[in-house]
């Protein structure tokens, strides 16, 4: 993409209402624009990041056997009356009446809707297990929307729902999501720690929130540092290996990790002092087993092996896809701006022409632009006529992993300057070598 053809409305100063770094940086780099309290447009740069996060989430859900679909944002109130949640949900639910006076709502979550779909088609244990998910906008009329996309009112979520014949089956489905989440966050370039969370009315141990350590986080967290050293399952993990699934969970649950809601000061005190982490974190995912909470009132039953009708056991698994854009910036930025993990960067490399009016420079840049694309990279080519200083500052601000800088001197020698955004290291080399280095990283 040529910068002059792109829409990148970078702004100089951080708006005063933006309290945390990620919110400031998203506004400054022209990723998002507020449209109402807790409601944002995703401008082209931000949209690319959102789509990259969505793609990685999709790939990892698929690896774990979940099947993608799409449910609407608007739902019928009657479904929520069946589960009893229409009255329970309270002020966070945006309630709407259509022209015929029918009560509707903008979905804050989808347990009811997916249960309705399930019960319409699935009648036998032979069709289980099943895990269906979608990535869709949600609306919650949060009392205090803040921190930009981190606590929005309209936000983008991946929500998966598992259906199993019994609790043992549901545990396996849960463990698959647990492992898939570890791989997902790892690929997104962050460490998210699974922490014991409130299991709700059913009790038990099958509820975990995944949190990224960050001072700007809304949750106080307590954990054993050792949990950070446990390697993720990895992309060759076998999701059909039941022992391996159980092990992945045990490897982590052996260590203390809880948010303030579930914090047990006595248990935490038993963690060796030097390994105790008391910090803050951002919740980026939540997995949850809820048994027959929806299947029972909504009559989602299947026939078991003996021909009896039984309520299915369900779980739900959320990831805050839009929140992640902000959360990742919280974890990945410096004085100069964002430092994207390569996996979700909006472009792979920024190509900066130092002197577009100089013929040798322009020729070298045009050639580099084409060669980068041919090598499989998605470059952002700054061929604008601005001051070098402001071009550098803008490229640093938007945080692409690499910059290739070409000025008249280098162009003459057939060289380029390759800069790594992460550590700021610059080397002079040929374009071919720059491409090799970027590929190897
Ligand atoms: P929180 O405790 O942050 O309010 P929650 O427990 O209500 O979240 P879930 O219902 O578990 O959230 O939703 C799944 C995921 O969706 C959360 O882990 C979070 O990443 C994301 N999420 C929830 N509420 C918001 C919001 N208002 N804005 C952006 N993302 C959100
Ligand atoms: Mg939660």
PDB file of C-alpha atoms in Angstrom, residues 29-293:
ATOM      1  CA  UNK A  29      -2.123   6.309  15.112  1.00  0.00           C
ATOM      2  CA  UNK A  30      -5.539   6.643  13.505  1.00  0.00           C
ATOM      3  CA  UNK A  31      -6.673   3.115  14.350  1.00  0.00           C
ATOM      4  CA  UNK A  32     -10.035   4.015  15.823  1.00  0.00           C
ATOM      5  CA  UNK A  33     -12.419   6.916  16.117  1.00  0.00           C
ATOM      6  CA  UNK A  34     -14.965   7.270  18.859  1.00  0.00           C
ATOM      7  CA  UNK A  35     -18.514   7.501  17.624  1.00  0.00           C
ATOM      8  CA  UNK A  36     -20.295   7.477  20.980  1.00  0.00           C
ATOM      9  CA  UNK A  37     -19.494   6.474  24.563  1.00  0.00           C
ATOM     10  CA  UNK A  38     -17.835   3.061  24.299  1.00  0.00           C
ATOM     11  CA  UNK A  39     -18.579   2.810  20.572  1.00  0.00           C
ATOM     12  CA  UNK A  40     -15.842   3.038  17.946  1.00  0.00           C
ATOM     13  CA  UNK A  41     -15.260   2.996  14.236  1.00  0.00           C
ATOM     14  CA  UNK A  42     -12.271   0.919  13.234  1.00  0.00           C
ATOM     15  CA  UNK A  43     -10.306   2.969  10.739  1.00  0.00           C
ATOM     16  CA  UNK A  44      -8.253   1.114   8.095  1.00  0.00           C
ATOM     17  CA  UNK A  45      -5.129   0.617  10.222  1.00  0.00           C
ATOM     18  CA  UNK A  46      -7.097  -0.580  13.244  1.00  0.00           C
ATOM     19  CA  UNK A  47      -9.342  -2.724  11.107  1.00  0.00           C
ATOM     20  CA  UNK A  48      -6.351  -4.607   9.701  1.00  0.00           C
ATOM     21  CA  UNK A  49      -5.200  -5.404  13.229  1.00  0.00           C
ATOM     22  CA  UNK A  50      -8.684  -6.502  14.284  1.00  0.00           C
ATOM     23  CA  UNK A  51      -8.884  -8.823  11.263  1.00  0.00           C
ATOM     24  CA  UNK A  52      -5.453 -10.267  12.019  1.00  0.00           C
ATOM     25  CA  UNK A  53      -6.458 -11.059  15.596  1.00  0.00           C
ATOM     26  CA  UNK A  54      -9.705 -12.563  14.338  1.00  0.00           C
ATOM     27  CA  UNK A  55      -7.819 -14.749  11.849  1.00  0.00           C
ATOM     28  CA  UNK A  56      -5.471 -16.187  14.480  1.00  0.00           C
ATOM     29  CA  UNK A  57      -8.372 -16.843  16.833  1.00  0.00           C
ATOM     30  CA  UNK A  58     -10.173 -18.625  13.964  1.00  0.00           C
ATOM     31  CA  UNK A  59      -7.162 -20.768  13.086  1.00  0.00           C
ATOM     32  CA  UNK A  60      -6.663 -21.900  16.662  1.00  0.00           C
ATOM     33  CA  UNK A  61     -10.350 -22.585  17.263  1.00  0.00           C
ATOM     34  CA  UNK A  62     -10.326 -24.714  14.130  1.00  0.00           C
ATOM     35  CA  UNK A  63      -7.282 -26.645  15.313  1.00  0.00           C
ATOM     36  CA  UNK A  64      -9.162 -27.489  18.515  1.00  0.00           C
ATOM     37  CA  UNK A  65     -12.168 -28.748  16.554  1.00  0.00           C
ATOM     38  CA  UNK A  66     -14.584 -25.831  17.007  1.00  0.00           C
ATOM     39  CA  UNK A  67     -16.773 -24.968  14.023  1.00  0.00           C
ATOM     40  CA  UNK A  68     -17.354 -21.406  12.890  1.00  0.00           C
ATOM     41  CA  UNK A  69     -20.752 -19.894  12.114  1.00  0.00           C
ATOM     42  CA  UNK A  70     -22.425 -16.525  12.476  1.00  0.00           C
ATOM     43  CA  UNK A  71     -25.373 -15.496  14.601  1.00  0.00           C
ATOM     44  CA  UNK A  72     -27.091 -12.112  14.395  1.00  0.00           C
ATOM     45  CA  UNK A  73     -26.506  -9.216  16.756  1.00  0.00           C
ATOM     46  CA  UNK A  74     -30.235  -8.698  17.335  1.00  0.00           C
ATOM     47  CA  UNK A  75     -32.094 -11.329  19.293  1.00  0.00           C
ATOM     48  CA  UNK A  76     -35.677 -12.041  20.347  1.00  0.00           C
ATOM     49  CA  UNK A  77     -36.473 -11.301  23.975  1.00  0.00           C
ATOM     50  CA  UNK A  78     -38.679 -14.406  24.125  1.00  0.00           C
ATOM     51  CA  UNK A  79     -35.654 -16.696  23.965  1.00  0.00           C
ATOM     52  CA  UNK A  80     -34.172 -14.936  26.951  1.00  0.00           C
ATOM     53  CA  UNK A  81     -37.471 -15.296  28.776  1.00  0.00           C
ATOM     54  CA  UNK A  82     -37.132 -19.075  28.337  1.00  0.00           C
ATOM     55  CA  UNK A  83     -33.805 -19.121  30.168  1.00  0.00           C
ATOM     56  CA  UNK A  84     -34.990 -16.578  32.717  1.00  0.00           C
ATOM     57  CA  UNK A  85     -32.181 -14.172  31.852  1.00  0.00           C
ATOM     58  CA  UNK A  86     -34.351 -11.468  30.280  1.00  0.00           C
ATOM     59  CA  UNK A  87     -35.189 -10.253  33.765  1.00  0.00           C
ATOM     60  CA  UNK A  88     -31.901 -11.237  35.394  1.00  0.00           C
ATOM     61  CA  UNK A  89     -29.569  -9.409  33.017  1.00  0.00           C
ATOM     62  CA  UNK A  90     -30.396  -5.899  34.138  1.00  0.00           C
ATOM     63  CA  UNK A  91     -29.287  -2.542  32.796  1.00  0.00           C
ATOM     64  CA  UNK A  92     -26.369  -3.825  30.741  1.00  0.00           C
ATOM     65  CA  UNK A  93     -28.797  -5.248  28.202  1.00  0.00           C
ATOM     66  CA  UNK A  94     -29.788  -2.894  25.410  1.00  0.00           C
ATOM     67  CA  UNK A  95     -33.493  -3.511  24.911  1.00  0.00           C
ATOM     68  CA  UNK A  96     -35.180  -2.585  21.662  1.00  0.00           C
ATOM     69  CA  UNK A  97     -38.783  -2.704  20.454  1.00  0.00           C
ATOM     70  CA  UNK A  98     -39.493  -3.241  16.774  1.00  0.00           C
ATOM     71  CA  UNK A  99     -42.377  -1.620  14.839  1.00  0.00           C
ATOM     72  CA  UNK A 100     -44.802  -4.396  15.756  1.00  0.00           C
ATOM     73  CA  UNK A 101     -44.078  -3.939  19.418  1.00  0.00           C
ATOM     74  CA  UNK A 102     -41.954  -7.101  19.719  1.00  0.00           C
ATOM     75  CA  UNK A 103     -39.276  -6.998  22.409  1.00  0.00           C
ATOM     76  CA  UNK A 104     -35.797  -7.479  21.055  1.00  0.00           C
ATOM     77  CA  UNK A 105     -32.283  -6.920  22.325  1.00  0.00           C
ATOM     78  CA  UNK A 106     -28.764  -6.379  21.051  1.00  0.00           C
ATOM     79  CA  UNK A 107     -27.024  -9.581  22.156  1.00  0.00           C
ATOM     80  CA  UNK A 108     -24.597  -9.213  25.078  1.00  0.00           C
ATOM     81  CA  UNK A 109     -23.763 -12.949  24.665  1.00  0.00           C
ATOM     82  CA  UNK A 110     -25.303 -15.917  22.846  1.00  0.00           C
ATOM     83  CA  UNK A 111     -26.017 -18.907  25.108  1.00  0.00           C
ATOM     84  CA  UNK A 112     -29.762 -18.733  24.463  1.00  0.00           C
ATOM     85  CA  UNK A 113     -29.505 -18.351  20.708  1.00  0.00           C
ATOM     86  CA  UNK A 114     -27.010 -21.152  20.236  1.00  0.00           C
ATOM     87  CA  UNK A 115     -29.055 -23.433  22.500  1.00  0.00           C
ATOM     88  CA  UNK A 116     -32.122 -22.755  20.342  1.00  0.00           C
ATOM     89  CA  UNK A 117     -30.149 -23.701  17.218  1.00  0.00           C
ATOM     90  CA  UNK A 118     -28.749 -26.795  18.873  1.00  0.00           C
ATOM     91  CA  UNK A 119     -32.083 -28.106  20.104  1.00  0.00           C
ATOM     92  CA  UNK A 120     -33.652 -27.645  16.668  1.00  0.00           C
ATOM     93  CA  UNK A 121     -31.218 -30.045  15.009  1.00  0.00           C
ATOM     94  CA  UNK A 122     -29.345 -32.234  17.449  1.00  0.00           C
ATOM     95  CA  UNK A 123     -31.287 -35.145  18.892  1.00  0.00           C
ATOM     96  CA  UNK A 124     -28.777 -37.927  19.502  1.00  0.00           C
ATOM     97  CA  UNK A 125     -25.599 -38.457  21.486  1.00  0.00           C
ATOM     98  CA  UNK A 126     -24.084 -39.625  18.198  1.00  0.00           C
ATOM     99  CA  UNK A 127     -23.926 -36.013  17.030  1.00  0.00           C
ATOM    100  CA  UNK A 128     -21.848 -35.041  20.076  1.00  0.00           C
ATOM    101  CA  UNK A 129     -19.509 -33.564  21.064  1.00  0.00           C
ATOM    102  CA  UNK A 130     -20.132 -30.303  19.252  1.00  0.00           C
ATOM    103  CA  UNK A 131     -18.463 -26.940  19.639  1.00  0.00           C
ATOM    104  CA  UNK A 132     -19.882 -24.031  17.636  1.00  0.00           C
ATOM    105  CA  UNK A 133     -18.518 -20.520  17.671  1.00  0.00           C
ATOM    106  CA  UNK A 134     -18.743 -17.162  16.013  1.00  0.00           C
ATOM    107  CA  UNK A 135     -17.005 -13.803  16.092  1.00  0.00           C
ATOM    108  CA  UNK A 136     -19.548 -11.077  16.327  1.00  0.00           C
ATOM    109  CA  UNK A 137     -20.270  -7.670  17.811  1.00  0.00           C
ATOM    110  CA  UNK A 138     -21.820  -7.618  21.245  1.00  0.00           C
ATOM    111  CA  UNK A 139     -23.395  -4.786  23.127  1.00  0.00           C
ATOM    112  CA  UNK A 140     -23.332  -4.277  26.875  1.00  0.00           C
ATOM    113  CA  UNK A 141     -24.457  -0.982  28.246  1.00  0.00           C
ATOM    114  CA  UNK A 142     -21.480  -0.776  30.593  1.00  0.00           C
ATOM    115  CA  UNK A 143     -21.937   1.754  33.362  1.00  0.00           C
ATOM    116  CA  UNK A 144     -18.406   3.058  32.859  1.00  0.00           C
ATOM    117  CA  UNK A 145     -17.094   2.511  29.350  1.00  0.00           C
ATOM    118  CA  UNK A 146     -13.437   3.547  29.349  1.00  0.00           C
ATOM    119  CA  UNK A 147      -9.925   2.877  28.171  1.00  0.00           C
ATOM    120  CA  UNK A 148     -11.044   2.933  24.552  1.00  0.00           C
ATOM    121  CA  UNK A 149     -11.785  -0.491  23.106  1.00  0.00           C
ATOM    122  CA  UNK A 150     -10.771  -2.198  26.339  1.00  0.00           C
ATOM    123  CA  UNK A 151     -14.081  -1.569  28.016  1.00  0.00           C
ATOM    124  CA  UNK A 152     -16.421  -0.609  25.245  1.00  0.00           C
ATOM    125  CA  UNK A 153     -20.158  -0.876  25.057  1.00  0.00           C
ATOM    126  CA  UNK A 154     -20.091  -2.310  21.560  1.00  0.00           C
ATOM    127  CA  UNK A 155     -17.231  -4.786  21.292  1.00  0.00           C
ATOM    128  CA  UNK A 156     -16.133  -7.730  19.168  1.00  0.00           C
ATOM    129  CA  UNK A 157     -16.038 -11.119  20.801  1.00  0.00           C
ATOM    130  CA  UNK A 158     -15.264 -14.680  19.871  1.00  0.00           C
ATOM    131  CA  UNK A 159     -17.721 -16.853  21.709  1.00  0.00           C
ATOM    132  CA  UNK A 160     -17.743 -20.631  21.473  1.00  0.00           C
ATOM    133  CA  UNK A 161     -20.287 -23.014  22.953  1.00  0.00           C
ATOM    134  CA  UNK A 162     -19.701 -26.698  23.632  1.00  0.00           C
ATOM    135  CA  UNK A 163     -22.330 -29.414  23.878  1.00  0.00           C
ATOM    136  CA  UNK A 164     -21.660 -32.748  25.527  1.00  0.00           C
ATOM    137  CA  UNK A 165     -23.633 -35.696  26.820  1.00  0.00           C
ATOM    138  CA  UNK A 166     -22.262 -35.552  30.342  1.00  0.00           C
ATOM    139  CA  UNK A 167     -19.851 -33.793  32.650  1.00  0.00           C
ATOM    140  CA  UNK A 168     -16.894 -35.980  31.670  1.00  0.00           C
ATOM    141  CA  UNK A 169     -17.395 -35.027  28.035  1.00  0.00           C
ATOM    142  CA  UNK A 170     -17.794 -31.379  28.939  1.00  0.00           C
ATOM    143  CA  UNK A 171     -14.499 -31.505  30.848  1.00  0.00           C
ATOM    144  CA  UNK A 172     -12.725 -32.678  27.717  1.00  0.00           C
ATOM    145  CA  UNK A 173     -14.310 -29.922  25.650  1.00  0.00           C
ATOM    146  CA  UNK A 174     -13.216 -27.452  28.307  1.00  0.00           C
ATOM    147  CA  UNK A 175      -9.657 -28.754  28.292  1.00  0.00           C
ATOM    148  CA  UNK A 176      -9.498 -28.369  24.515  1.00  0.00           C
ATOM    149  CA  UNK A 177     -10.442 -24.723  24.804  1.00  0.00           C
ATOM    150  CA  UNK A 178      -7.962 -24.260  27.645  1.00  0.00           C
ATOM    151  CA  UNK A 179      -5.126 -25.546  25.442  1.00  0.00           C
ATOM    152  CA  UNK A 180      -6.379 -23.646  22.385  1.00  0.00           C
ATOM    153  CA  UNK A 181      -6.415 -20.384  24.341  1.00  0.00           C
ATOM    154  CA  UNK A 182      -2.798 -20.816  25.405  1.00  0.00           C
ATOM    155  CA  UNK A 183      -1.728 -21.262  21.783  1.00  0.00           C
ATOM    156  CA  UNK A 184      -3.939 -18.419  20.592  1.00  0.00           C
ATOM    157  CA  UNK A 185      -2.564 -15.809  22.983  1.00  0.00           C
ATOM    158  CA  UNK A 186       0.971 -17.019  22.390  1.00  0.00           C
ATOM    159  CA  UNK A 187       0.567 -16.524  18.639  1.00  0.00           C
ATOM    160  CA  UNK A 188      -0.831 -13.069  19.330  1.00  0.00           C
ATOM    161  CA  UNK A 189       2.501 -12.246  20.951  1.00  0.00           C
ATOM    162  CA  UNK A 190       1.372 -12.023  24.563  1.00  0.00           C
ATOM    163  CA  UNK A 191       1.370 -14.174  27.675  1.00  0.00           C
ATOM    164  CA  UNK A 192      -2.089 -14.677  29.098  1.00  0.00           C
ATOM    165  CA  UNK A 193      -2.183 -16.456  32.436  1.00  0.00           C
ATOM    166  CA  UNK A 194      -5.120 -18.758  33.158  1.00  0.00           C
ATOM    167  CA  UNK A 195      -6.509 -17.897  36.588  1.00  0.00           C
ATOM    168  CA  UNK A 196      -9.095 -19.535  38.706  1.00  0.00           C
ATOM    169  CA  UNK A 197     -12.379 -17.696  38.231  1.00  0.00           C
ATOM    170  CA  UNK A 198     -15.800 -17.693  39.768  1.00  0.00           C
ATOM    171  CA  UNK A 199     -17.527 -20.908  38.654  1.00  0.00           C
ATOM    172  CA  UNK A 200     -21.005 -19.497  39.201  1.00  0.00           C
ATOM    173  CA  UNK A 201     -23.849 -21.563  40.633  1.00  0.00           C
ATOM    174  CA  UNK A 202     -22.475 -24.984  39.612  1.00  0.00           C
ATOM    175  CA  UNK A 203     -19.216 -24.788  41.503  1.00  0.00           C
ATOM    176  CA  UNK A 204     -16.300 -26.982  40.529  1.00  0.00           C
ATOM    177  CA  UNK A 205     -12.970 -26.114  38.997  1.00  0.00           C
ATOM    178  CA  UNK A 206     -13.954 -25.453  35.396  1.00  0.00           C
ATOM    179  CA  UNK A 207     -13.822 -21.684  35.135  1.00  0.00           C
ATOM    180  CA  UNK A 208     -10.721 -19.760  34.144  1.00  0.00           C
ATOM    181  CA  UNK A 209     -10.076 -16.226  33.114  1.00  0.00           C
ATOM    182  CA  UNK A 210      -7.014 -15.512  30.961  1.00  0.00           C
ATOM    183  CA  UNK A 211      -5.197 -12.334  31.947  1.00  0.00           C
ATOM    184  CA  UNK A 212      -2.338 -10.352  30.475  1.00  0.00           C
ATOM    185  CA  UNK A 213      -0.131  -8.735  33.099  1.00  0.00           C
ATOM    186  CA  UNK A 214      -0.444  -4.956  32.808  1.00  0.00           C
ATOM    187  CA  UNK A 215      -0.448  -2.067  35.225  1.00  0.00           C
ATOM    188  CA  UNK A 216      -3.429  -0.564  33.472  1.00  0.00           C
ATOM    189  CA  UNK A 217      -5.492  -3.727  34.020  1.00  0.00           C
ATOM    190  CA  UNK A 218      -8.768  -3.529  35.886  1.00  0.00           C
ATOM    191  CA  UNK A 219      -8.235  -6.741  37.861  1.00  0.00           C
ATOM    192  CA  UNK A 220      -5.905  -7.253  40.790  1.00  0.00           C
ATOM    193  CA  UNK A 221      -4.156 -10.585  40.327  1.00  0.00           C
ATOM    194  CA  UNK A 222      -2.045 -12.899  42.434  1.00  0.00           C
ATOM    195  CA  UNK A 223       0.047 -15.668  40.991  1.00  0.00           C
ATOM    196  CA  UNK A 224       3.099 -17.860  41.282  1.00  0.00           C
ATOM    197  CA  UNK A 225       5.802 -16.666  38.898  1.00  0.00           C
ATOM    198  CA  UNK A 226       6.519 -20.294  37.969  1.00  0.00           C
ATOM    199  CA  UNK A 227       3.348 -20.408  35.892  1.00  0.00           C
ATOM    200  CA  UNK A 228       4.974 -18.006  33.423  1.00  0.00           C
ATOM    201  CA  UNK A 229       7.672 -20.544  32.613  1.00  0.00           C
ATOM    202  CA  UNK A 230       5.353 -23.345  31.531  1.00  0.00           C
ATOM    203  CA  UNK A 231       5.641 -23.646  27.733  1.00  0.00           C
ATOM    204  CA  UNK A 232       2.480 -23.464  25.614  1.00  0.00           C
ATOM    205  CA  UNK A 233       1.128 -26.704  24.073  1.00  0.00           C
ATOM    206  CA  UNK A 234       2.398 -25.671  20.630  1.00  0.00           C
ATOM    207  CA  UNK A 235       0.977 -25.944  17.158  1.00  0.00           C
ATOM    208  CA  UNK A 236       1.613 -29.688  16.870  1.00  0.00           C
ATOM    209  CA  UNK A 237      -0.423 -30.405  20.001  1.00  0.00           C
ATOM    210  CA  UNK A 238      -2.799 -33.349  19.564  1.00  0.00           C
ATOM    211  CA  UNK A 239      -6.253 -32.223  20.650  1.00  0.00           C
ATOM    212  CA  UNK A 240      -7.485 -35.829  20.537  1.00  0.00           C
ATOM    213  CA  UNK A 241      -4.970 -36.975  23.162  1.00  0.00           C
ATOM    214  CA  UNK A 242      -7.007 -36.957  26.369  1.00  0.00           C
ATOM    215  CA  UNK A 243      -4.049 -37.443  28.697  1.00  0.00           C
ATOM    216  CA  UNK A 244      -2.169 -34.599  27.075  1.00  0.00           C
ATOM    217  CA  UNK A 245      -5.231 -32.363  27.423  1.00  0.00           C
ATOM    218  CA  UNK A 246      -5.510 -33.059  31.140  1.00  0.00           C
ATOM    219  CA  UNK A 247      -1.755 -32.544  31.553  1.00  0.00           C
ATOM    220  CA  UNK A 248      -1.808 -29.114  29.922  1.00  0.00           C
ATOM    221  CA  UNK A 249      -4.267 -27.952  32.541  1.00  0.00           C
ATOM    222  CA  UNK A 250      -2.492 -29.606  35.465  1.00  0.00           C
ATOM    223  CA  UNK A 251       0.845 -28.118  34.464  1.00  0.00           C
ATOM    224  CA  UNK A 252      -0.632 -24.718  35.249  1.00  0.00           C
ATOM    225  CA  UNK A 253      -3.274 -25.325  37.866  1.00  0.00           C
ATOM    226  CA  UNK A 254      -0.550 -26.772  40.124  1.00  0.00           C
ATOM    227  CA  UNK A 255       0.580 -23.170  40.594  1.00  0.00           C
ATOM    228  CA  UNK A 256      -1.357 -20.509  42.424  1.00  0.00           C
ATOM    229  CA  UNK A 257      -3.077 -17.998  40.109  1.00  0.00           C
ATOM    230  CA  UNK A 258      -6.248 -16.094  40.951  1.00  0.00           C
ATOM    231  CA  UNK A 259      -7.880 -12.731  40.440  1.00  0.00           C
ATOM    232  CA  UNK A 260      -8.985 -10.745  43.459  1.00  0.00           C
ATOM    233  CA  UNK A 261     -12.467 -12.271  43.240  1.00  0.00           C
ATOM    234  CA  UNK A 262     -11.106 -15.748  43.977  1.00  0.00           C
ATOM    235  CA  UNK A 263      -7.989 -14.753  45.887  1.00  0.00           C
ATOM    236  CA  UNK A 264      -7.094 -16.896  48.881  1.00  0.00           C
ATOM    237  CA  UNK A 265      -4.460 -15.033  50.914  1.00  0.00           C
ATOM    238  CA  UNK A 266      -3.478 -18.110  52.938  1.00  0.00           C
ATOM    239  CA  UNK A 267      -2.832 -20.264  49.891  1.00  0.00           C
ATOM    240  CA  UNK A 268      -0.898 -17.426  48.261  1.00  0.00           C
ATOM    241  CA  UNK A 269       1.276 -17.061  51.362  1.00  0.00           C
ATOM    242  CA  UNK A 270       2.491 -20.626  50.825  1.00  0.00           C
ATOM    243  CA  UNK A 271       4.026 -19.620  47.469  1.00  0.00           C
ATOM    244  CA  UNK A 272       7.772 -18.947  47.997  1.00  0.00           C
ATOM    245  CA  UNK A 273       8.188 -15.193  48.572  1.00  0.00           C
ATOM    246  CA  UNK A 274      10.477 -14.624  45.612  1.00  0.00           C
ATOM    247  CA  UNK A 275       7.904 -16.200  43.278  1.00  0.00           C
ATOM    248  CA  UNK A 276       4.889 -14.220  44.442  1.00  0.00           C
ATOM    249  CA  UNK A 277       3.462 -11.839  41.884  1.00  0.00           C
ATOM    250  CA  UNK A 278       0.827  -9.387  43.097  1.00  0.00           C
ATOM    251  CA  UNK A 279       0.030  -7.196  40.149  1.00  0.00           C
ATOM    252  CA  UNK A 280      -2.687  -6.076  37.795  1.00  0.00           C
ATOM    253  CA  UNK A 281      -4.039  -7.755  34.699  1.00  0.00           C
ATOM    254  CA  UNK A 282      -6.357  -7.380  31.724  1.00  0.00           C
ATOM    255  CA  UNK A 283      -8.928 -10.117  31.171  1.00  0.00           C
ATOM    256  CA  UNK A 284      -8.772 -11.194  27.536  1.00  0.00           C
ATOM    257  CA  UNK A 285     -10.648 -14.476  27.750  1.00  0.00           C
ATOM    258  CA  UNK A 286     -12.946 -16.473  29.965  1.00  0.00           C
ATOM    259  CA  UNK A 287     -13.837 -20.154  29.723  1.00  0.00           C
ATOM    260  CA  UNK A 288     -16.655 -21.578  31.712  1.00  0.00           C
ATOM    261  CA  UNK A 289     -18.539 -24.856  32.268  1.00  0.00           C
ATOM    262  CA  UNK A 290     -22.158 -24.330  33.234  1.00  0.00           C
ATOM    263  CA  UNK A 291     -23.653 -27.823  33.096  1.00  0.00           C
ATOM    264  CA  UNK A 292     -27.348 -27.862  32.281  1.00  0.00           C
ATOM    265  CA  UNK A 293     -28.009 -24.218  33.148  1.00  0.00           C
TER     266      UNK A 293
END
